[in-house]
Short mmCIF file of C-alpha atoms in Angstrom, two decimals:
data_model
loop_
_atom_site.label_atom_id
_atom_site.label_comp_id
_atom_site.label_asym_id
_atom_site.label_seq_id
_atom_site.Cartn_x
_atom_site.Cartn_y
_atom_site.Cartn_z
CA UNK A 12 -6.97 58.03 23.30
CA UNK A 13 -5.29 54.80 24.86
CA UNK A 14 -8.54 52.53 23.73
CA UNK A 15 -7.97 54.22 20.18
CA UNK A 16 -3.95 53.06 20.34
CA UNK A 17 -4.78 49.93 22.02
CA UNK A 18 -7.73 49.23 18.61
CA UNK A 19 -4.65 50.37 16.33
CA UNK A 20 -2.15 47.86 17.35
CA UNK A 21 -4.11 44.46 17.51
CA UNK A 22 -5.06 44.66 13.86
CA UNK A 23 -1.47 44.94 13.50
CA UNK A 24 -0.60 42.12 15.64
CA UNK A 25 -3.31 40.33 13.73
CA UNK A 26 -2.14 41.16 10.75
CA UNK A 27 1.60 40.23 11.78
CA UNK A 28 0.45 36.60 13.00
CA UNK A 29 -1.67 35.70 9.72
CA UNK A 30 1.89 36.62 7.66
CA UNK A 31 3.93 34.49 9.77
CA UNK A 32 1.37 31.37 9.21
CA UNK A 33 0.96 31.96 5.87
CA UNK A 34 4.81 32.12 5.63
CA UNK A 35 5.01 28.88 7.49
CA UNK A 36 2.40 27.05 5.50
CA UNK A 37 4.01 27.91 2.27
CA UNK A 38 7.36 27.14 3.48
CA UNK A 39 5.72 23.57 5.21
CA UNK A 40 3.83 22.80 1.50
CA UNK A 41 6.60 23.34 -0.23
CA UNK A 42 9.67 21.29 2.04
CA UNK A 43 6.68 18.53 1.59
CA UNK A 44 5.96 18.76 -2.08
CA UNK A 45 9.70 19.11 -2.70
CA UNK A 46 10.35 15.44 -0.70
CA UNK A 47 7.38 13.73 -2.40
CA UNK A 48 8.41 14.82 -5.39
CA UNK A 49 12.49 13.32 -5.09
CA UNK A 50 11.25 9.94 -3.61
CA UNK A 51 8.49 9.67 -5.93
CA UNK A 52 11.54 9.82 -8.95
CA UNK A 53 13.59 8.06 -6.80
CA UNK A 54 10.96 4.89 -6.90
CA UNK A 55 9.33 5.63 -10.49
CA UNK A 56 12.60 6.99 -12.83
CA UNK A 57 15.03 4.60 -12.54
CA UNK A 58 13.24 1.36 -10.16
CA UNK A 59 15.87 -1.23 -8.95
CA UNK A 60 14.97 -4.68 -7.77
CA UNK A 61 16.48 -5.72 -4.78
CA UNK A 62 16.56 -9.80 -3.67
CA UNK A 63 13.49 -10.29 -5.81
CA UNK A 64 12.26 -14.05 -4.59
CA UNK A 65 12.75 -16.92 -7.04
CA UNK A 66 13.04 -20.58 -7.35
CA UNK A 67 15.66 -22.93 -8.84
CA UNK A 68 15.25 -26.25 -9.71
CA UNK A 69 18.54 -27.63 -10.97
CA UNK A 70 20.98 -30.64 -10.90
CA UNK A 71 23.56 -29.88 -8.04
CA UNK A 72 26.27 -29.70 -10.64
CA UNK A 73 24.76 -26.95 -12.43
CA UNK A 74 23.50 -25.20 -9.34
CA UNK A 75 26.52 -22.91 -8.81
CA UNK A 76 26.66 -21.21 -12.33
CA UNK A 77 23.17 -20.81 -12.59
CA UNK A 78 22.70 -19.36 -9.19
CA UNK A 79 25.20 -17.14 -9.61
CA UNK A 80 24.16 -15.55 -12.80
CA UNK A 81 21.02 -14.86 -10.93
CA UNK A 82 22.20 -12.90 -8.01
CA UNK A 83 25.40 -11.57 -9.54
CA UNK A 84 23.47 -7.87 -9.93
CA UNK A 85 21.53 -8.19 -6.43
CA UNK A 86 18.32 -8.74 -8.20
CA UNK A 87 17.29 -12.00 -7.14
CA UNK A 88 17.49 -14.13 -3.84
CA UNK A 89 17.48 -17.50 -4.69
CA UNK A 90 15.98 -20.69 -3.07
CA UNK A 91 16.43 -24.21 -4.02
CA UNK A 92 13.64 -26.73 -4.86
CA UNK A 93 13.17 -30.69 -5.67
CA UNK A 94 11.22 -30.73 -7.96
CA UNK A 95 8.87 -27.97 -10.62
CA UNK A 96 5.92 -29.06 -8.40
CA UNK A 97 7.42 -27.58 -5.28
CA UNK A 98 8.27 -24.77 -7.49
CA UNK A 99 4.69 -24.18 -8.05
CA UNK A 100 3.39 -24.89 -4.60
CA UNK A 101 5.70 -22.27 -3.57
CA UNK A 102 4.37 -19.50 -6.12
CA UNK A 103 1.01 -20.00 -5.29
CA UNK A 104 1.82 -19.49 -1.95
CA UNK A 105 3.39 -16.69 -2.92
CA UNK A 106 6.83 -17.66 -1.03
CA UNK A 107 8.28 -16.68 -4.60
CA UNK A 108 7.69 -14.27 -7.66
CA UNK A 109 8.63 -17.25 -10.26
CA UNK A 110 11.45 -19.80 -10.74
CA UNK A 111 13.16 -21.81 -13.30
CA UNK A 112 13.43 -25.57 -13.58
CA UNK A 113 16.66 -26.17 -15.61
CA UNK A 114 16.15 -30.33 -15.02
CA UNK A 115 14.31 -31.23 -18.36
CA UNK A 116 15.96 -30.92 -22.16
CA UNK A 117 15.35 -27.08 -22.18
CA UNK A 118 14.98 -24.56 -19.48
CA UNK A 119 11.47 -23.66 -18.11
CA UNK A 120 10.57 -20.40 -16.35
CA UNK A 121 7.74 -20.09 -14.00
CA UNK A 122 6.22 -17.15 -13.12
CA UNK A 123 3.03 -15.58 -11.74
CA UNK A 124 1.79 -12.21 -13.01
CA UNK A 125 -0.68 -11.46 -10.22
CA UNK A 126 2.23 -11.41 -7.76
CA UNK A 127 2.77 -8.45 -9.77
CA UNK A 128 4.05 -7.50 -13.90
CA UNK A 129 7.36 -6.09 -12.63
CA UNK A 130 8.17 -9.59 -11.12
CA UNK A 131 6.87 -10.83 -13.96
CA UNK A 132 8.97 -8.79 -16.83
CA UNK A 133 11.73 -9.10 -14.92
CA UNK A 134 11.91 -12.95 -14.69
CA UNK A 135 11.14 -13.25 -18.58
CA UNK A 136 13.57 -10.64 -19.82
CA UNK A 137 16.12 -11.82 -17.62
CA UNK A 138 15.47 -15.63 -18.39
CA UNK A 139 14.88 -15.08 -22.25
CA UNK A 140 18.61 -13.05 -22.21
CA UNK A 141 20.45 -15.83 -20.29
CA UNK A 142 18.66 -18.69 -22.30
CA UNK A 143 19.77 -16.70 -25.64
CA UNK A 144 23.01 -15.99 -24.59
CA UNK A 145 23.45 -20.04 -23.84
CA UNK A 146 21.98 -21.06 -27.21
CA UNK A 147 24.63 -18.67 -29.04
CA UNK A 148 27.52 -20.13 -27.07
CA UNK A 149 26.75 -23.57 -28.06
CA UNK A 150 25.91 -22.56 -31.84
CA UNK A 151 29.49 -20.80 -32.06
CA UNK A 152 31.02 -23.64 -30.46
CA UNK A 153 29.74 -26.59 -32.52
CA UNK A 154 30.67 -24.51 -35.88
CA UNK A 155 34.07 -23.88 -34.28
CA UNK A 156 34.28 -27.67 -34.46
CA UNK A 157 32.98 -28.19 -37.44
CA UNK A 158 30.17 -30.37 -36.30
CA UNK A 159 26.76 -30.47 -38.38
CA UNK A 160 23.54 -30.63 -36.41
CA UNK A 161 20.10 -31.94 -37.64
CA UNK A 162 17.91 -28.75 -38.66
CA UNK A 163 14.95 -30.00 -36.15
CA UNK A 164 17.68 -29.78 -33.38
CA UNK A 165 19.21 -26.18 -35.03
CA UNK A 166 15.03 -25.39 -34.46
CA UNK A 167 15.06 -26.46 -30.96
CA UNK A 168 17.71 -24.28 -30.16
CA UNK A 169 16.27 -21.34 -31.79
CA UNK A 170 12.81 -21.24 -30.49
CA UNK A 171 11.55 -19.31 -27.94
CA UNK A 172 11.85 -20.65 -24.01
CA UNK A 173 8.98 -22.60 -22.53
CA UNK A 174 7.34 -19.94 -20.07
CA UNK A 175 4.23 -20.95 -17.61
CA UNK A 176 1.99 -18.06 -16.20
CA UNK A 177 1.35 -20.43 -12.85
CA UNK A 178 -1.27 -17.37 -11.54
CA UNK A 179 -1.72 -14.74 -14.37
CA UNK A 180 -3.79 -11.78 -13.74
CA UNK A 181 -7.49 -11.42 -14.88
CA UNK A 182 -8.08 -10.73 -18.71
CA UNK A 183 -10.03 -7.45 -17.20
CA UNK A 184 -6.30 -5.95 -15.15
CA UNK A 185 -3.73 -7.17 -17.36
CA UNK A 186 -1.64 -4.03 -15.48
CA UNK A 187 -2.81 -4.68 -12.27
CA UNK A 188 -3.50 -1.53 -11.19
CA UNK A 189 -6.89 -2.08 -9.93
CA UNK A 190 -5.41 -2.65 -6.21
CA UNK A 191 -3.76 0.42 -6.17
CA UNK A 192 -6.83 2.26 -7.35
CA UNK A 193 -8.92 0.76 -4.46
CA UNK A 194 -6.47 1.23 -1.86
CA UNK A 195 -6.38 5.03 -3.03
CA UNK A 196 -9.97 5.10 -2.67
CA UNK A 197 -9.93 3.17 0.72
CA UNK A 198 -7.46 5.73 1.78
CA UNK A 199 -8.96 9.03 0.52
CA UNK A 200 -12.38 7.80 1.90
CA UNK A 201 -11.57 7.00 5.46
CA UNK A 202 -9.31 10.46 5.57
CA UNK A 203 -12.62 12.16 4.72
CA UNK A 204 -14.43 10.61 6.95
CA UNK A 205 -12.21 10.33 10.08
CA UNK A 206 -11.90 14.29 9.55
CA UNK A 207 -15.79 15.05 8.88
CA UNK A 208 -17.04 12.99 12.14
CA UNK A 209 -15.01 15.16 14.10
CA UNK A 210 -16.28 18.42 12.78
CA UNK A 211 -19.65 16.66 13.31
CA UNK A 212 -19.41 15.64 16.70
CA UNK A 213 -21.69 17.64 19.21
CA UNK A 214 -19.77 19.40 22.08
CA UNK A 215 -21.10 16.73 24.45
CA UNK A 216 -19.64 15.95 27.74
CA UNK A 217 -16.81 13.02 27.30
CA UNK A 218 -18.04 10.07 28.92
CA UNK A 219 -17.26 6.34 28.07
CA UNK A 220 -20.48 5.96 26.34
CA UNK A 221 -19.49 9.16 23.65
CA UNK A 222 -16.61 7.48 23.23
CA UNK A 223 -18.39 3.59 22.24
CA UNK A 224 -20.42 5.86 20.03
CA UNK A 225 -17.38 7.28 18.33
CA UNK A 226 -16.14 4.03 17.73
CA UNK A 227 -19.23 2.78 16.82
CA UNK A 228 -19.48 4.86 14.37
CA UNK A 229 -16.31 4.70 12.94
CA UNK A 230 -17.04 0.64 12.72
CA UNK A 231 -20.19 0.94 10.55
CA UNK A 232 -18.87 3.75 8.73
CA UNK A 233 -15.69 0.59 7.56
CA UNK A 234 -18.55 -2.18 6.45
CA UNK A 235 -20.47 0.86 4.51
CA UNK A 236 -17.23 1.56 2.39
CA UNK A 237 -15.84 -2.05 2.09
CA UNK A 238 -19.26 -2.70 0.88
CA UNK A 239 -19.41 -0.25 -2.31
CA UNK A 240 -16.00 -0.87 -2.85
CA UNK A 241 -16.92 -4.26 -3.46
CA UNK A 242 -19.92 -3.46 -5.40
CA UNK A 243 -18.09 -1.25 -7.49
CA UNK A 244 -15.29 -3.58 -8.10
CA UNK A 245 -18.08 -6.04 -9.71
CA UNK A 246 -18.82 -3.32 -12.39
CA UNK A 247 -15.32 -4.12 -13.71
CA UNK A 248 -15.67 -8.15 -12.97
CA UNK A 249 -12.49 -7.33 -10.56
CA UNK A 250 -12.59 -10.27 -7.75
CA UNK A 251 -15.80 -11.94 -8.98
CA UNK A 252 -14.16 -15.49 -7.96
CA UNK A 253 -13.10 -14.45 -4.50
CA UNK A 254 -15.12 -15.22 -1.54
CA UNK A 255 -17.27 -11.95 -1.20
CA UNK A 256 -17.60 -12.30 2.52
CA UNK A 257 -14.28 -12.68 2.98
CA UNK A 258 -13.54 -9.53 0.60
CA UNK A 259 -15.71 -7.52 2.92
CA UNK A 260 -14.12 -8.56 5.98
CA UNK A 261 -10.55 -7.40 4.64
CA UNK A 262 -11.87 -4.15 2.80
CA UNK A 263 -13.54 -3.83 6.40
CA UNK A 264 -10.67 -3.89 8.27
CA UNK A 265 -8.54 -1.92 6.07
CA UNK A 266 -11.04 0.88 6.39
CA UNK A 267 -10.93 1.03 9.91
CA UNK A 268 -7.96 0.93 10.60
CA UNK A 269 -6.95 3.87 8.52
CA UNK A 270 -9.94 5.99 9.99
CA UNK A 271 -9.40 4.80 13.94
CA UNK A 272 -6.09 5.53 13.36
CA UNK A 273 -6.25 9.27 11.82
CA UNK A 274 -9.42 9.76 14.02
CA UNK A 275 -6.85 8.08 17.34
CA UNK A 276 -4.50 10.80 15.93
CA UNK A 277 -7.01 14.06 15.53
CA UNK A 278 -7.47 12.92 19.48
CA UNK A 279 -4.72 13.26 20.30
CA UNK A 280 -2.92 16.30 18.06
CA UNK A 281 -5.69 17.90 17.32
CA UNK A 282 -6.35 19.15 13.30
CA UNK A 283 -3.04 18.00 12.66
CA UNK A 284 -3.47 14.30 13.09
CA UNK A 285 -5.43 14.07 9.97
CA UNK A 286 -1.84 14.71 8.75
CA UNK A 287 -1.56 11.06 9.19
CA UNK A 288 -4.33 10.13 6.83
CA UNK A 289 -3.02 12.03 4.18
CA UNK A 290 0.00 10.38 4.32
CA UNK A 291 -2.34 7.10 4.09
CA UNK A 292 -3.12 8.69 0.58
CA UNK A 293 -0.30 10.66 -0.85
CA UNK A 294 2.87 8.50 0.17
CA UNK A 295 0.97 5.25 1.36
CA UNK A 296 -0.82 4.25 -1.81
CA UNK A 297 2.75 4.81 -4.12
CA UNK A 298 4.42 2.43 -1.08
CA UNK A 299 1.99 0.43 -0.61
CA UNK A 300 2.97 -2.46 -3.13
CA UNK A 301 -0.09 -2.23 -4.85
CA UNK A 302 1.90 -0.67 -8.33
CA UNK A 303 5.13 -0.53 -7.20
CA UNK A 304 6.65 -4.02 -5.39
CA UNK A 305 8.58 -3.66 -2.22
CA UNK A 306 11.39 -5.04 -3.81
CA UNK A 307 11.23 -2.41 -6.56
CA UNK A 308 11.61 -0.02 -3.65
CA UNK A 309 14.55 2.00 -1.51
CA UNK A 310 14.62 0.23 1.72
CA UNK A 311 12.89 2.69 3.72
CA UNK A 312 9.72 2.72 1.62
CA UNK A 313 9.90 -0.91 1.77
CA UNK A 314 9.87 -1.39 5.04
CA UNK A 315 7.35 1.53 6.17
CA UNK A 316 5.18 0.71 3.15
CA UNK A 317 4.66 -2.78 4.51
CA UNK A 318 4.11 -1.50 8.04
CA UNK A 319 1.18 0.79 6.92
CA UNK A 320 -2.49 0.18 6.71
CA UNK A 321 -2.48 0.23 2.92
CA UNK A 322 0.76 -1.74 2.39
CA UNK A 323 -0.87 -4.55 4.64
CA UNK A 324 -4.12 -3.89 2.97
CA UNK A 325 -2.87 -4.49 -0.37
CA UNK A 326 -1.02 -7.35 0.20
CA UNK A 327 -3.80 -8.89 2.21
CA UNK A 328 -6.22 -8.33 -0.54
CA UNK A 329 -3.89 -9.80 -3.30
CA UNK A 330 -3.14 -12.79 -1.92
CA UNK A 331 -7.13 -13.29 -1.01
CA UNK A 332 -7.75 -12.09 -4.76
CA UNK A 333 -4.81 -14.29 -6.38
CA UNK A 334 -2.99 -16.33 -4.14
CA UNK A 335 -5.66 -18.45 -1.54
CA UNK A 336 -2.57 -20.81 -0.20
CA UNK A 337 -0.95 -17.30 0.67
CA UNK A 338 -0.59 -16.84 4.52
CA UNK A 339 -2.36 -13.55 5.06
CA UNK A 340 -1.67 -13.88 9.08
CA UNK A 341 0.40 -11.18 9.23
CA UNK A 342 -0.96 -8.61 6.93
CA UNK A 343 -4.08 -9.17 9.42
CA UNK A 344 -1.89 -8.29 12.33
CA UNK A 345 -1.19 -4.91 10.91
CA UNK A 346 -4.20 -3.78 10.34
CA UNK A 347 -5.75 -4.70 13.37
CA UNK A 348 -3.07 -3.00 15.36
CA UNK A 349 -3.82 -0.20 13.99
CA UNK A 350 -7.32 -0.63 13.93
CA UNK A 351 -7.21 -1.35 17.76
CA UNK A 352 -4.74 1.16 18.74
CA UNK A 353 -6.73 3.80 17.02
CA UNK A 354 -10.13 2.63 18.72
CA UNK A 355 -8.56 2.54 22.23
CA UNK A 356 -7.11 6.15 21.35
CA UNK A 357 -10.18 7.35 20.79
CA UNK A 358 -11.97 5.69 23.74
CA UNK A 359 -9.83 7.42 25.96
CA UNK A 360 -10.27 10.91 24.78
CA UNK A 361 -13.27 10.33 25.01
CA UNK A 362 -13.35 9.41 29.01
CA UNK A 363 -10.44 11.53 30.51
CA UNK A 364 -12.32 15.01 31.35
CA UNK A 365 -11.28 17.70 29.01
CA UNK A 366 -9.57 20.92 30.68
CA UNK A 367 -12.89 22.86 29.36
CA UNK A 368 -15.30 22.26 31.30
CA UNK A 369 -15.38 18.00 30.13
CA UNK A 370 -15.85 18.82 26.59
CA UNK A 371 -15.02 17.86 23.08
CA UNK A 372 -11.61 19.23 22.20
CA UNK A 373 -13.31 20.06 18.27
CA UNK A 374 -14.65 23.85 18.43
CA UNK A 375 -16.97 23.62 15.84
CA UNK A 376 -17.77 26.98 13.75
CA UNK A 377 -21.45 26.43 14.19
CA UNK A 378 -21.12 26.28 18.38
CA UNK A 379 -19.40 29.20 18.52
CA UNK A 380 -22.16 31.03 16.45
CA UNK A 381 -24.67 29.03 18.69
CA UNK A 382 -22.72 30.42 21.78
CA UNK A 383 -22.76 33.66 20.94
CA UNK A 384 -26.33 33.93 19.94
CA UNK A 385 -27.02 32.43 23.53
CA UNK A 386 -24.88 35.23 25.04
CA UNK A 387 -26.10 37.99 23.07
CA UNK A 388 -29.91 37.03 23.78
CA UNK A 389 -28.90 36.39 27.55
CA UNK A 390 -27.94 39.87 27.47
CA UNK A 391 -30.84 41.48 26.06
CA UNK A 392 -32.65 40.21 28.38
#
């Protein structure tokens, strides 16, 4: 009778747990999906630019008024050049989005669509509005005064603004979307992976040289998927003009670190550092700058987006794409932190002794069934 009451109350129990974390994962899913879903509107409904970088080159009597009709919203940050050959230096280093020399007979804009179309739009709807609203000030005041002005002049006026493209984007991504589809798939793929070799692992004793292997692994497993991205990207002549080894070395690096860092954090968390990696994916890829500029951002996904493996990824890979003069130096830094951090993580797990019996912390379905087996056999016998 007591093993029969005993068999009657753990189903219950059983029972009892799965509701709870079912109860918790649905409550979990849907705090997440309901705090994607507000910053993602937040960023995408209504985006604001915030101390968007441009250049001025003006006289020093005219500095003031222009200046200020350029930050008065918070939409630009300004800084001064000599001359419109600084001003181009500067956007090809990507120091700026664009600038306008105001120096010559008419106003010029500069601007450089690689460094992204918002910038872009932004600069020419903005200059074309102040440029227009000049043009009718000084039409309504020279017929308030009565004065007559040569029609070739009266056609000056009225044309549209002189507007140089200093780095446009390819004729094949005229959006420019094509970074923020490979960082997705950079993302997605190293998630996958990261999560698979740790299923796959054997339940080996830890030991330094499980650990190398790990790494190892996780190394080769980067060059493989920087190398078809690459190869794919020449499908769709995307970055046929930029140095190919140099491509792979970037799309290398960006790999690994997101899978040393989600496989650093399954070490250490268990199943629920691959949280991590699908945050690379889901909130990383929309922060990442790749569609949406940091300065088109909130502050908090500017700063975090440019602090995470695809926000550094995606600049790093622009500039190579678009912008050689960029300095990439710190984009680099960023991803090998993470990259490194992740590695050493890893390494570690791998050579402090596990409270099991020195064994890998994944409990693979198949073992278990292996174990068994082995125990039911060692019975029989």
């Amino acid at each position: 009778m007591g093993g029969a009451a005993v068999a009657e109350v753990q189903p219950a129990e059983s029972v009892l747990q799965f509701r709870r974390f079912a109860l918790a994962v649905c409550v979990i899913g849907v705090l997440v999906q309901l705090g994607l879903t507000a910053y993602y509107l937040g960023m995408g409904h209504k985006a604001q630019p915030h101390h968007v970088p441009v250049g001025l080159v003006s006289p020093a009597a005219e500095r003031t008024q222009v200046a200020g009709l350029l930050t008065e919203k918070g939409y630009f940050k300004v800084t001064d050049y000599a001359t419109a050959d600084d001003l181009e230096i500067a956007i090809k280093r990507r120091d700026v989005y664009g600038g306008v020399d105001i120096t010559g007979t008419r106003p010029h804009l500069y601007v450089a669509s690689a460094a992204g179309p918002a910038a872009a739009a932004l600069l020419r709807t903005t200059f074309t509005s102040v440029v227009q609203q000049q043009t009718a000030a000084e039409l309504t005041k020279l017929a308030s005064e009565g004065d007559r002005i040569p029609v070739s002049q009266a056609q000056q006026l009225n044309s549209p603004p002189p507007i140089t493209d200093v780095v446009p984007l390819p004729d094949d991504d005229v959006n420019g979307v094509s970074l923020g589809f490979l960082t997705q798939a950079l993302a997605l793929g190293g998630t996958i992976a990261s999560m698979g070799l740790g299923r796959l692992i054997p339940r080996t004793r830890r030991s330094w040289r499980r650990g190398i292997a790990h790494v190892s692994i996780l190394a080769v497993y980067a060059v493989g998927s920087a190398a078809a991205v690459l190869w794919s990207m020449g499908w769709f002549g995307v970055g046929v003009t930029a140095d190919r080894s140099e491509m792979l070395g970037i799309f290398s690096l960006i790999s690994l670190a997101i899978t040393a860092s989600t496989a650093g954090a399954v070490a250490l968390f268990g199943p629920a550092g691959a949280l991590i990696g699908a945050m690379y994916f889901t909130l990383g890829t929309v922060i990442s700058g790749a569609s949406i500029l940091p300065e088109f951002l909130p502050a908090f996904g500017r700063h975090l987006g440019a602090n995470l493996p695809t926000g550094a990824g995606v600049q790093a890979v622009r500039d190579n794409l678009y912008f050689p003069a960029a300095d990439i130096q710190g984009h680099l830094i960023v991803l090998s932190l993470y990259a490194g951090l992740g590695a050493i993580v890893v390494l570690v797990t791998n050579m402090l002794p596990n409270r099991r019996n020195q064994t890998s912390e994944v409990d693979l379905d198949l073992a278990h069934r292996l174990e068994g087996s082995e125990r039911r056999e060692a019975v029989k016998l």
